[in-house]
C-alpha positions as MATLAB code, in Angstrom:
seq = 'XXXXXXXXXXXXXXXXXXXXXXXXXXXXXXXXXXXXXXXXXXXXXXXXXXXXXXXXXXXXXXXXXXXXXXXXXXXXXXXXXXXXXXXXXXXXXXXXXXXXXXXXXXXXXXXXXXXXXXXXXXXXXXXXXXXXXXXXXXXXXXXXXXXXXXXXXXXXXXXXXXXXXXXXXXXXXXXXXXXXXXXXXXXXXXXXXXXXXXXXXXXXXXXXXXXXXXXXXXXXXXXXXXXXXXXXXXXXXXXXXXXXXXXXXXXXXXXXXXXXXXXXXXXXXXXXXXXXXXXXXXXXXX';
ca = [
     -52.513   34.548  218.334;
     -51.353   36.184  221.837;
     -47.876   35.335  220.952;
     -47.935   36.894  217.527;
     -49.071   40.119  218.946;
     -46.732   40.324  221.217;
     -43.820   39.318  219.082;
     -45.212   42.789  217.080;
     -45.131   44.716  220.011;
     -41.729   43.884  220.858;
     -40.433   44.971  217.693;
     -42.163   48.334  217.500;
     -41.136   48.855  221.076;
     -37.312   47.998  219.463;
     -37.353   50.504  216.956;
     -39.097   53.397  218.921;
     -35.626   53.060  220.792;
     -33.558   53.589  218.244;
     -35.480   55.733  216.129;
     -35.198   58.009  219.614;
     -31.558   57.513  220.103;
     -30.617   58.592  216.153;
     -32.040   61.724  216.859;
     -29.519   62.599  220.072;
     -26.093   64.122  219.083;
     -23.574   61.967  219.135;
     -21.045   62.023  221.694;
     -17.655   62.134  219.175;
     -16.926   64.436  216.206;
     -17.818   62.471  213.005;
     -15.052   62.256  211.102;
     -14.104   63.890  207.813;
     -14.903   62.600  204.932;
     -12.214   61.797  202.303;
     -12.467   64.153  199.235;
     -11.345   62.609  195.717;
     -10.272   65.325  193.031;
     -10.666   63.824  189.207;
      -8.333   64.809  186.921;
     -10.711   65.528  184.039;
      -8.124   67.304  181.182;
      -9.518   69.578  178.970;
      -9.601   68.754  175.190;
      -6.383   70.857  174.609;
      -4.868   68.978  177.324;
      -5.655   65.655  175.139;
      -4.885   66.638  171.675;
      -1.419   67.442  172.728;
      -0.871   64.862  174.781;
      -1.903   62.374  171.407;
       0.084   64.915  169.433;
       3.260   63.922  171.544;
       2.945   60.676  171.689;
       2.867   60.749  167.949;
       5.825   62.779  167.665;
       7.635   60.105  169.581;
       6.637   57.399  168.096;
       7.603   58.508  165.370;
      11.094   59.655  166.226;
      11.646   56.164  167.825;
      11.002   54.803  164.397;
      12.927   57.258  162.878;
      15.552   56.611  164.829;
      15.460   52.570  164.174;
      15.445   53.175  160.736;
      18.862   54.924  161.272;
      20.468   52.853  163.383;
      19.485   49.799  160.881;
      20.544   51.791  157.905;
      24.139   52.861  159.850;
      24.620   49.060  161.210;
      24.158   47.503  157.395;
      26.826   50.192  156.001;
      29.160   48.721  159.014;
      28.460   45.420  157.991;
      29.222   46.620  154.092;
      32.048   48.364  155.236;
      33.836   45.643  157.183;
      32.747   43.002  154.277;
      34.986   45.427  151.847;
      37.459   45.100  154.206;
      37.827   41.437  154.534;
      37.457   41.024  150.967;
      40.168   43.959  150.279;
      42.476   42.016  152.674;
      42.166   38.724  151.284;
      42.582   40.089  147.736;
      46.125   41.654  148.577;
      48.983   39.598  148.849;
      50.548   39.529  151.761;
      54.130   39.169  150.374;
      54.106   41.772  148.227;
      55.017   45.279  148.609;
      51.382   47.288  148.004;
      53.188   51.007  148.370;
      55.192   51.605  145.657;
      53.601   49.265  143.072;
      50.279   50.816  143.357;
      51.737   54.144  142.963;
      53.461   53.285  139.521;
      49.778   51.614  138.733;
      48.212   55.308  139.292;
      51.178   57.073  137.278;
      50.498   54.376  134.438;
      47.379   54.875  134.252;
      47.284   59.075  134.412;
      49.553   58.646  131.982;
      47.694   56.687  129.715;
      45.275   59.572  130.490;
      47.390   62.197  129.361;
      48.347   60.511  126.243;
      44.922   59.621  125.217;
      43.429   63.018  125.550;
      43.832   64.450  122.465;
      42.975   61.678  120.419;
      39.480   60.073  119.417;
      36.921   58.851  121.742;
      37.684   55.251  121.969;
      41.253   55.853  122.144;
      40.346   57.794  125.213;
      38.341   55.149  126.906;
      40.302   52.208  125.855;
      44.101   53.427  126.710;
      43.445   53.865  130.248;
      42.238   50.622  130.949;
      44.424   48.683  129.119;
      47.559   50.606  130.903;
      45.853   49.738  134.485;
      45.678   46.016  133.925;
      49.129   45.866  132.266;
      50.629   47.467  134.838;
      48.914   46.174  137.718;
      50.431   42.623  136.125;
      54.038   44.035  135.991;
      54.128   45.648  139.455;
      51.351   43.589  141.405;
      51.475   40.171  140.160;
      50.216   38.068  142.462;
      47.446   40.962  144.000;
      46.476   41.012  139.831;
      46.013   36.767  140.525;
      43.751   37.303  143.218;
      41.556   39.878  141.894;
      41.235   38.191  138.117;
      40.163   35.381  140.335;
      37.881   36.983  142.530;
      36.124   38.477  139.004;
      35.859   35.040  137.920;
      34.233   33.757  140.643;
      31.515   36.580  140.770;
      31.064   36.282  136.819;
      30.624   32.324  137.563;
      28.156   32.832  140.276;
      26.011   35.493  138.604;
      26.165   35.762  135.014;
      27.156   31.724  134.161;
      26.300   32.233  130.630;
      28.626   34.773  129.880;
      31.365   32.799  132.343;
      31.228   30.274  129.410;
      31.351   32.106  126.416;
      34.140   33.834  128.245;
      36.006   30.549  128.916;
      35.806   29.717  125.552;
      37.234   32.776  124.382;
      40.220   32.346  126.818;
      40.694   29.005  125.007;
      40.996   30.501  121.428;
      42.802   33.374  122.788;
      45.253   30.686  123.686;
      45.592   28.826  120.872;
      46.645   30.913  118.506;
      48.769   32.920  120.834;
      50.289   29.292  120.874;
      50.376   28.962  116.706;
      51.262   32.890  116.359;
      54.554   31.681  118.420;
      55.363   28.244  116.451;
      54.468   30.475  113.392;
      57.368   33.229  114.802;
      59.673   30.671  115.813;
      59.046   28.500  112.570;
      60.182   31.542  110.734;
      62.824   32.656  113.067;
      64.326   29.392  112.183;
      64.070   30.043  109.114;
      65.423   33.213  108.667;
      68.289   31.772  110.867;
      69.182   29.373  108.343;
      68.553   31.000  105.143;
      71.366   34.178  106.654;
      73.506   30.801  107.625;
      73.071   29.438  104.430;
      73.708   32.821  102.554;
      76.725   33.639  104.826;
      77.847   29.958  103.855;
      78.016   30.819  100.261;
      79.307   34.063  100.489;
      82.320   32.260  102.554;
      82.889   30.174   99.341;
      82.465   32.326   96.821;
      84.735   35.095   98.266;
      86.903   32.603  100.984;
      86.002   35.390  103.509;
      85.719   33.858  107.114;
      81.981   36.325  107.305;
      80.959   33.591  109.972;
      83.402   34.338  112.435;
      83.738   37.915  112.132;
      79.887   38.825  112.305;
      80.267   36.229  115.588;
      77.386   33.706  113.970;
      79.940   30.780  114.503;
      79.810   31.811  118.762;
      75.955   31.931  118.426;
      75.484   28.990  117.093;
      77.595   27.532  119.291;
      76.385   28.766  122.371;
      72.887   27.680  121.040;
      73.787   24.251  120.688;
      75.378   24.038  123.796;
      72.483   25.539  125.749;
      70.296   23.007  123.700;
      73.244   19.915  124.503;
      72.706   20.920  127.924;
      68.891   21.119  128.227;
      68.832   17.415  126.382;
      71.672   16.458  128.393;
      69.333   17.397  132.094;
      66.560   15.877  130.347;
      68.252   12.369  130.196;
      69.156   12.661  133.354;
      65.805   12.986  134.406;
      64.415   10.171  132.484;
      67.512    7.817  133.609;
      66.521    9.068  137.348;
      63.635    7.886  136.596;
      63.709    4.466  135.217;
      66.158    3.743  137.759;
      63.873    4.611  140.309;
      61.247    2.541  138.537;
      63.094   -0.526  138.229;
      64.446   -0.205  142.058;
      61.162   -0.248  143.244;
      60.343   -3.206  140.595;
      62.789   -5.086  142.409;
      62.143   -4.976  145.942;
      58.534   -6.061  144.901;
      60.050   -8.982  143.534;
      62.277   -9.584  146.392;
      59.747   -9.237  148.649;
      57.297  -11.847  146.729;
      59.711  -14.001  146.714;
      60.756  -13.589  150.266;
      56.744  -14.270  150.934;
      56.897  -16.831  148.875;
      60.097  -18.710  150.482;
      58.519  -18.495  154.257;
      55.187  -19.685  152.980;
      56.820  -22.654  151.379;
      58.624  -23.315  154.692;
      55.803  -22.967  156.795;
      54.073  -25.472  154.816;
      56.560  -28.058  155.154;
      57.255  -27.461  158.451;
      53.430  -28.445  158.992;
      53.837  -31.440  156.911;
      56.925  -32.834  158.957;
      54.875  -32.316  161.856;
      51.760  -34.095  161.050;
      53.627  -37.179  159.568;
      56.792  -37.876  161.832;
      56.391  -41.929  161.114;
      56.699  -41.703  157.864;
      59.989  -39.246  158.057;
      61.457  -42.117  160.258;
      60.919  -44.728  157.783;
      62.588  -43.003  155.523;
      65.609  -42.358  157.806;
      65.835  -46.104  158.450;
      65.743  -47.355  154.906;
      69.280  -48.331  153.944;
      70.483  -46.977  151.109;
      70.842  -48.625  148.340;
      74.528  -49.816  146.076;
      74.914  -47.489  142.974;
];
């Protein structure tokens, strides 16, 4: 009990003490305290601020759609290009045939322009692919091609019908030229055989002096000639085909020959008693 009391006293006694010495001055300058200003905007401050950032934004964007849009027309641009490139040949002369393509073409133009309206929209045309298959051959190739592929890949359909229409076109561009040579022919020998009569029944040499007697000639030479290269050919040929036929034989037999030789060198090897025996047998009287 004594001891608790005094445990009490001593701890008011403690805090009288400093409860006295917080009231003296102290003996260096407290120091300053630190002062914080806020930025606190007002609400004019933060609409524009939003209103800017939304500007840029959308500039950025903007400007990303742009840049997009500008790199895709490079991209189209150099695709032309390449395909431009590859679709003119590079051994043929582009300047002046694709100048007498444009003067075909205005011209078929000029012609055209008076007349009706599919006269006008079909003359044109027509000039620009004839011409461009007189004076650009090969640059014509390439771009028929290049059509033909893209009608293949995307209309396939049509790429048929269009195929077979090529076909027909074909054939009887084929029979309308056996038809004009069949009558050629024979117009040819109906004049002959009218000149031929004429000869007899007047004894004028007609032949001769309308020069149908060189023709003829030259035709049949030209024709002598052509039959005479083509025999060649063939002869060439068979030649070639029975040289060939023979060194396979040769060489079977050749194969043939060693194997047999082999074999019967084997033979003599395994049985060298039996060749003796027949060494020592005399021969007999005939």
């Amino acid at each position: 009990m004594l001891r608790t009391l005094a445990r009490r006293s001593t701890v008011a006694a403690a805090a009288a003490v400093v409860a006295v010495q917080s009231d003296k001055l102290p003996i260096y300058s407290a120091p300053t305290p630190e002062i914080v200003l806020v930025d606190t905007p007002s609400k004019l401050e933060r609409q524009i601020g939003n209103a800017r950032r939304a500007v840029t934004t959308r500039y950025l964007e903007a400007h990303a759609r742009v840049q997009g849009v500008v790199s895709r027309w490079i991209g189209v641009e150099e695709a032309v290009e390449k395909r431009v490139k590859s679709l003119v040949a590079p051994d043929e002369p582009v300047t002046p045939g694709i100048l007498y393509v444009g003067v075909a073409t205005l011209t078929g133009s000029i012609f055209a322009r008076n007349r009706g309206l599919f006269t006008r929209g079909l003359l044109p045309p027509t000039l620009l692919v004839l011409s461009l298959n007189h004076f650009l051959p090969k640059t014509a190739h390439n771009i028929s091609a290049y059509c033909g592929e893209l009608e293949d890949r995307y209309f396939p359909t049509l790429a048929e019908k269009h195929e077979i229409a090529n076909q027909h076109t074909a054939m009887t561009w084929e029979r309308l030229k056996d038809a004009g040579r069949g009558a050629r022919e024979g117009i040819t020998n109906g004049v002959g055989t009218a000149l031929e009569r004429a000869e007899v029944a007047t004894g004028l040499k007609l032949k001769e002096t309308m020069g149908w007697s060189r023709g003829v000639a030259i035709a049949v030479e030209e024709r002598t000639k052509e039959a005479a290269h083509i025999v060649e050919e063939k002869t060439e040929a068979a030649v070639e085909a029975v040289k060939e036929t023979a060194a396979a034989a040769v060489k079977a037999v050749e194969q043939k020959t060693h194997a047999a030789t082999t074999k019967t060198a084997q033979t003599t090897e395994k049985e060298p008693g039996v060749a003796d025996k027949k060494a020592d047998e005399p021969k007999r009287p005939t």
